PDB file of C-alpha atoms in Angstrom:
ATOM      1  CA  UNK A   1       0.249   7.680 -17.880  1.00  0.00           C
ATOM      2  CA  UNK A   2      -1.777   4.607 -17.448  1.00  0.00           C
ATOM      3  CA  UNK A   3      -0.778   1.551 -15.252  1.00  0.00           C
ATOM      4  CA  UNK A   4      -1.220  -2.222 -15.348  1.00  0.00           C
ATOM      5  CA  UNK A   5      -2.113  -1.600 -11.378  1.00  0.00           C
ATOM      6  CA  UNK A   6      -5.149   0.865 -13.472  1.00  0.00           C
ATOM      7  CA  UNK A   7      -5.884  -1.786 -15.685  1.00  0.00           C
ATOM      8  CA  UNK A   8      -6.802  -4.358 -12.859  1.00  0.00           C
ATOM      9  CA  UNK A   9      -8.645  -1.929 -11.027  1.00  0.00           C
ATOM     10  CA  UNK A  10     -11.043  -1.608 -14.095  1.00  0.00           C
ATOM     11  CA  UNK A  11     -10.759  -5.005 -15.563  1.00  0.00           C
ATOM     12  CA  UNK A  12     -10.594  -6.774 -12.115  1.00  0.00           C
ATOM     13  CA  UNK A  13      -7.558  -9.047 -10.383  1.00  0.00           C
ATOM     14  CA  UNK A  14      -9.772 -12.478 -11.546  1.00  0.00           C
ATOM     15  CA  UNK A  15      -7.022 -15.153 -12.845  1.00  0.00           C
ATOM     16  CA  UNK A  16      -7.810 -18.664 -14.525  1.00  0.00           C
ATOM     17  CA  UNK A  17      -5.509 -21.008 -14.075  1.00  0.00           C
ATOM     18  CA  UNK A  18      -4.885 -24.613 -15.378  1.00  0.00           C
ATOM     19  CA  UNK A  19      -2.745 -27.416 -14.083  1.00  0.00           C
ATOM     20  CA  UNK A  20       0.616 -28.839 -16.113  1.00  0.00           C
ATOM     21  CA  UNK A  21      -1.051 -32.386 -15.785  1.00  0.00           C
ATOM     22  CA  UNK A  22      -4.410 -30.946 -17.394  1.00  0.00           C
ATOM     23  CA  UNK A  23      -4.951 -32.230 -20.669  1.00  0.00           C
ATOM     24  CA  UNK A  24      -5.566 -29.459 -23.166  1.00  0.00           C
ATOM     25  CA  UNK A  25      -8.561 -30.383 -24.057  1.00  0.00           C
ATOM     26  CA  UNK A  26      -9.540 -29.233 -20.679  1.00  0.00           C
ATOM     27  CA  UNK A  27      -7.817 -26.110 -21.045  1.00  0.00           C
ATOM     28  CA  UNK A  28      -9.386 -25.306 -24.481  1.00  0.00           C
ATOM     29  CA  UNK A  29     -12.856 -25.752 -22.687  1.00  0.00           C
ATOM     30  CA  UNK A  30     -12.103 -23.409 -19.611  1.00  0.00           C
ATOM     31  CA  UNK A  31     -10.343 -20.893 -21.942  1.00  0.00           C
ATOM     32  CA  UNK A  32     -13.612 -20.849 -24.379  1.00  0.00           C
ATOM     33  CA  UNK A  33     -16.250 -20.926 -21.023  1.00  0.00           C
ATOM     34  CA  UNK A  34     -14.434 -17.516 -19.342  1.00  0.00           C
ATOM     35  CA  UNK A  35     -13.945 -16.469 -23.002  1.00  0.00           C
ATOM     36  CA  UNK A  36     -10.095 -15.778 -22.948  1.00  0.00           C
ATOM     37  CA  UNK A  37      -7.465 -16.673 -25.342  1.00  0.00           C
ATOM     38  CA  UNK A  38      -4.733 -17.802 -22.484  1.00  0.00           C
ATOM     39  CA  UNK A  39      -4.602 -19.449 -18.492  1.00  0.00           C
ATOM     40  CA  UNK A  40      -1.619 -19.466 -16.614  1.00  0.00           C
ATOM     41  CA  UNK A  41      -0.203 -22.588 -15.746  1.00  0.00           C
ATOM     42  CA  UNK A  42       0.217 -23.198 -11.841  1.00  0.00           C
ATOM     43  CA  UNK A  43       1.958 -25.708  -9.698  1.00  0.00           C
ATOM     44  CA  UNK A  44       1.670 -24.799  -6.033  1.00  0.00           C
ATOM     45  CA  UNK A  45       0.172 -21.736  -6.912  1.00  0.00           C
ATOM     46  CA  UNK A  46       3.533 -20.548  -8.482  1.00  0.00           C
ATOM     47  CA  UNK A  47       3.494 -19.270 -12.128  1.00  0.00           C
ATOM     48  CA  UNK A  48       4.778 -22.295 -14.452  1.00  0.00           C
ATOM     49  CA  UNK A  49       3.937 -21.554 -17.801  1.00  0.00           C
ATOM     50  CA  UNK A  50       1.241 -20.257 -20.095  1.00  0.00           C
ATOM     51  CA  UNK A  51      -0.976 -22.005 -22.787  1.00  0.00           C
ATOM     52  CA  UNK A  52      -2.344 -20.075 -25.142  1.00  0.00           C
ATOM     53  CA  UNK A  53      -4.654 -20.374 -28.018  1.00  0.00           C
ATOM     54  CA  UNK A  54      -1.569 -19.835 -30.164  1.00  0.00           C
ATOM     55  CA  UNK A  55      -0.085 -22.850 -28.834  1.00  0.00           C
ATOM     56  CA  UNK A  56      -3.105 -25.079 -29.465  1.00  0.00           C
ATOM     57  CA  UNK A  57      -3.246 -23.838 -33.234  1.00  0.00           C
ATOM     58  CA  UNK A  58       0.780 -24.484 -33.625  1.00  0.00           C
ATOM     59  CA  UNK A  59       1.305 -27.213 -31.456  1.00  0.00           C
ATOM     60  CA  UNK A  60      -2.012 -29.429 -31.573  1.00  0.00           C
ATOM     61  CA  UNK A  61      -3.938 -28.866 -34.479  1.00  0.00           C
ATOM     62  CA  UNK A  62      -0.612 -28.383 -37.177  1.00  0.00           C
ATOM     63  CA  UNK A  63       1.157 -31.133 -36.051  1.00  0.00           C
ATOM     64  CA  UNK A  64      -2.114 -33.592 -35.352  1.00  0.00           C
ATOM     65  CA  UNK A  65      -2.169 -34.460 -31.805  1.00  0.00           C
ATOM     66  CA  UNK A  66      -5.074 -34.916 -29.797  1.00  0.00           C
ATOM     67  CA  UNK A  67      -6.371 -32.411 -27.376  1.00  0.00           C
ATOM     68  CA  UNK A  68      -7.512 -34.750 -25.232  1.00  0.00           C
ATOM     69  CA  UNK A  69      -4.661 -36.982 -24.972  1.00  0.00           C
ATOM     70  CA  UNK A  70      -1.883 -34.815 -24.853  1.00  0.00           C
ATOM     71  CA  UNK A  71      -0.871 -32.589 -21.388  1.00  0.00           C
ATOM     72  CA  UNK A  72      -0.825 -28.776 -20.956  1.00  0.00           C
ATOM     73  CA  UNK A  73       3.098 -29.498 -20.203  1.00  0.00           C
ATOM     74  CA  UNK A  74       3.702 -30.590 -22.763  1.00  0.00           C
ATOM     75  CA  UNK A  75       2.498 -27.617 -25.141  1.00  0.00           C
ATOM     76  CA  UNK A  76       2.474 -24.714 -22.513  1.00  0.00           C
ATOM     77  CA  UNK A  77       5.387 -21.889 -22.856  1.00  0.00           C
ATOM     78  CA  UNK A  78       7.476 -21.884 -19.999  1.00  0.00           C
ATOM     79  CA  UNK A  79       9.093 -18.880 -20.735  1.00  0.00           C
ATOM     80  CA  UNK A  80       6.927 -16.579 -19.293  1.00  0.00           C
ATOM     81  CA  UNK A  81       7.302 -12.904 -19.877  1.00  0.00           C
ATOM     82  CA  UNK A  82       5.366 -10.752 -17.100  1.00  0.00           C
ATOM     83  CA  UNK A  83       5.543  -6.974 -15.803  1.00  0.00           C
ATOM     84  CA  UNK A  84       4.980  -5.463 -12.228  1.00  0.00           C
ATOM     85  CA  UNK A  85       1.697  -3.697 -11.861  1.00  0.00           C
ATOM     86  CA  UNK A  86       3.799  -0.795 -11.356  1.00  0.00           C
ATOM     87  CA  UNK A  87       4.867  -1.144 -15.539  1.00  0.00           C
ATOM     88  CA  UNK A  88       3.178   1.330 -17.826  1.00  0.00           C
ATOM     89  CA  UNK A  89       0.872   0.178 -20.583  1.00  0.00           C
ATOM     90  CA  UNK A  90       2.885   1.677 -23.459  1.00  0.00           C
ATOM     91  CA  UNK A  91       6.064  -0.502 -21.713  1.00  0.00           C
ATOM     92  CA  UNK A  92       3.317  -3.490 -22.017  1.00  0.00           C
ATOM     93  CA  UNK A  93       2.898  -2.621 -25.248  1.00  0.00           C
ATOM     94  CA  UNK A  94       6.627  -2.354 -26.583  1.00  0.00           C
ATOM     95  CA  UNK A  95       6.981  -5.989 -24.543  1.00  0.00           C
ATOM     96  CA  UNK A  96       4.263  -7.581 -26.511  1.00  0.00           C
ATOM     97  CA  UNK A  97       6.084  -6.435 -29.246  1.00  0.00           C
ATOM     98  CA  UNK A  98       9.274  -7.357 -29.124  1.00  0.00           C
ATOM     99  CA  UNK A  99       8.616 -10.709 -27.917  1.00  0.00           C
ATOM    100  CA  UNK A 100       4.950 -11.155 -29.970  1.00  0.00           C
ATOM    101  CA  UNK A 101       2.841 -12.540 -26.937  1.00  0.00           C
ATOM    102  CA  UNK A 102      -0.454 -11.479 -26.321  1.00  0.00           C
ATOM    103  CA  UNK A 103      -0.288 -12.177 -22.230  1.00  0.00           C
ATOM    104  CA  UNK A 104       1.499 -10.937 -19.868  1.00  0.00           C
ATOM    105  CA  UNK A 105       0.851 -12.596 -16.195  1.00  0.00           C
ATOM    106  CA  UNK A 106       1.146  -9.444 -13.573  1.00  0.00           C
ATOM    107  CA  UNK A 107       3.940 -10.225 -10.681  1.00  0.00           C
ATOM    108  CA  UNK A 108       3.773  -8.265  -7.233  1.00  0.00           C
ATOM    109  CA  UNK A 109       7.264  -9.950  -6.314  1.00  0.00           C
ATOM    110  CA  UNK A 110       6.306 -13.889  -6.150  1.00  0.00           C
ATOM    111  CA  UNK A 111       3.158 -13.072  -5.839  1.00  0.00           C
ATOM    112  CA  UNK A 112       0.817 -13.551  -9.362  1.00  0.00           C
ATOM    113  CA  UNK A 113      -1.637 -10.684  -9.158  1.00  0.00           C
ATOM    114  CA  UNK A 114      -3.829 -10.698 -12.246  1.00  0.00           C
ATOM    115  CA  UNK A 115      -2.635 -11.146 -16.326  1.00  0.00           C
ATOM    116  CA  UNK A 116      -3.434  -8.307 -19.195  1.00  0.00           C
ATOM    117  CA  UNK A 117      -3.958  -8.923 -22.665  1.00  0.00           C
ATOM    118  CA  UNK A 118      -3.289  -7.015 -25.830  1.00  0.00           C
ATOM    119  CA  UNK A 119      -6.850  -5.812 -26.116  1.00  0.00           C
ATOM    120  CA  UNK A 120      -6.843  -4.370 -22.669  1.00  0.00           C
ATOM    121  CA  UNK A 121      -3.510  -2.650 -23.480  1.00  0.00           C
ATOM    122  CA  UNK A 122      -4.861  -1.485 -26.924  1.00  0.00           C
ATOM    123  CA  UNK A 123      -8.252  -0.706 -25.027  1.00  0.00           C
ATOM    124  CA  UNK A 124      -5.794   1.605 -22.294  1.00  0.00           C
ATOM    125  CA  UNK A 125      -4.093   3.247 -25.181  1.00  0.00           C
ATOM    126  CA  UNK A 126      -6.778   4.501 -27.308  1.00  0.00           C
ATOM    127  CA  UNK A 127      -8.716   5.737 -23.838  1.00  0.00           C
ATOM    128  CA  UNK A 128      -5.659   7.488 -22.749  1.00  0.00           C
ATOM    129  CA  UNK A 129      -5.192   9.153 -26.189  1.00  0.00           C
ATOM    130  CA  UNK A 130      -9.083  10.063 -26.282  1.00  0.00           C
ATOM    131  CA  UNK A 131      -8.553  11.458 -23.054  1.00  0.00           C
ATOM    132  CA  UNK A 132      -5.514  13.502 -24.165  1.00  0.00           C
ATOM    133  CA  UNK A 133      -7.779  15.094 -27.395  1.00  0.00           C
ATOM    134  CA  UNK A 134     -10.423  15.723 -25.356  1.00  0.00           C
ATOM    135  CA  UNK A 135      -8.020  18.029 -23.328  1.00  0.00           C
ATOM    136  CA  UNK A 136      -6.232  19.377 -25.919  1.00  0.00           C
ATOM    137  CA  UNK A 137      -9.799  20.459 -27.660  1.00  0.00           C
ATOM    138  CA  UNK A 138     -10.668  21.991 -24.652  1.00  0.00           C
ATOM    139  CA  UNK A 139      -7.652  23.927 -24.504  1.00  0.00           C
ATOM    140  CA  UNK A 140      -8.035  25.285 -28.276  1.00  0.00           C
ATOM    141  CA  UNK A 141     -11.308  26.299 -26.983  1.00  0.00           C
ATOM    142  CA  UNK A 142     -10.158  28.271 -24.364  1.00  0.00           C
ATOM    143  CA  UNK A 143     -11.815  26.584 -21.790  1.00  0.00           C
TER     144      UNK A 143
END
């Protein structure tokens, strides 16, 4: 069974962050430079919310505010769902789910250790089930 502790290893521990006070036009330009879809918000270096490109489409764009003039607080989620690196990626997976997010920041108690995305969940569970064929072949084989 695969980790999110795994998952950093591979993907690295590399977090990009944006300030509540940011505007989001800021954010947007960060977000499309390090070619991610979501930053954690920070304030002290504690985990304050997310912003996500989600919340740009739904909370910008639909309702016609300007990127530029308008804060990360003010469209970020502050709800923020996260797992331990100890959580398994099908666990990840069933979270995402439920709760249809596509980020989850990675908590080692207060600490914010890295943040996994759907792809590298969906990227976990289709190695771990190639792995698993591969082995199973093998066994059919007799090897």
């Amino acid at each position: 069974m695969v980790h999110v502790r795994d998952l950093l290893r591979t993907k690295g521990e590399r977090i990009w962050s944006v300030s509540p006070d940011a505007s989001v036009y800021t954010a947007l330009v960060l977000m499309a430079e390090k070619r991610i879809g979501a930053l954690v918000v920070l304030v002290d270096d504690k985990l304050t919310g997310i912003i996500s490109e989600r919340d740009y489409a739904r909370k910008i764009v639909l309702k016609g505010k300007s990127s530029k003039e308008t804060t990360v607080r003010e469209i970020m989620s502050s709800k923020v769902y996260f797992v331990s690196p100890d959580q398994s990626v099908e666990g990840c997976m069933a979270l995402m789910t439920e709760k249809s997010i596509r980020h989850l920041p990675v908590m080692e108690g207060d600490e914010l250790v890295g943040i996994v995305s759907i792809g590298d969940i969906v990227k976990a569970l289709i190695s771990e089930q190639e792995f698993i064929i591969e082995q199973l072949e093998q066994f059919i084989m007799g090897r």
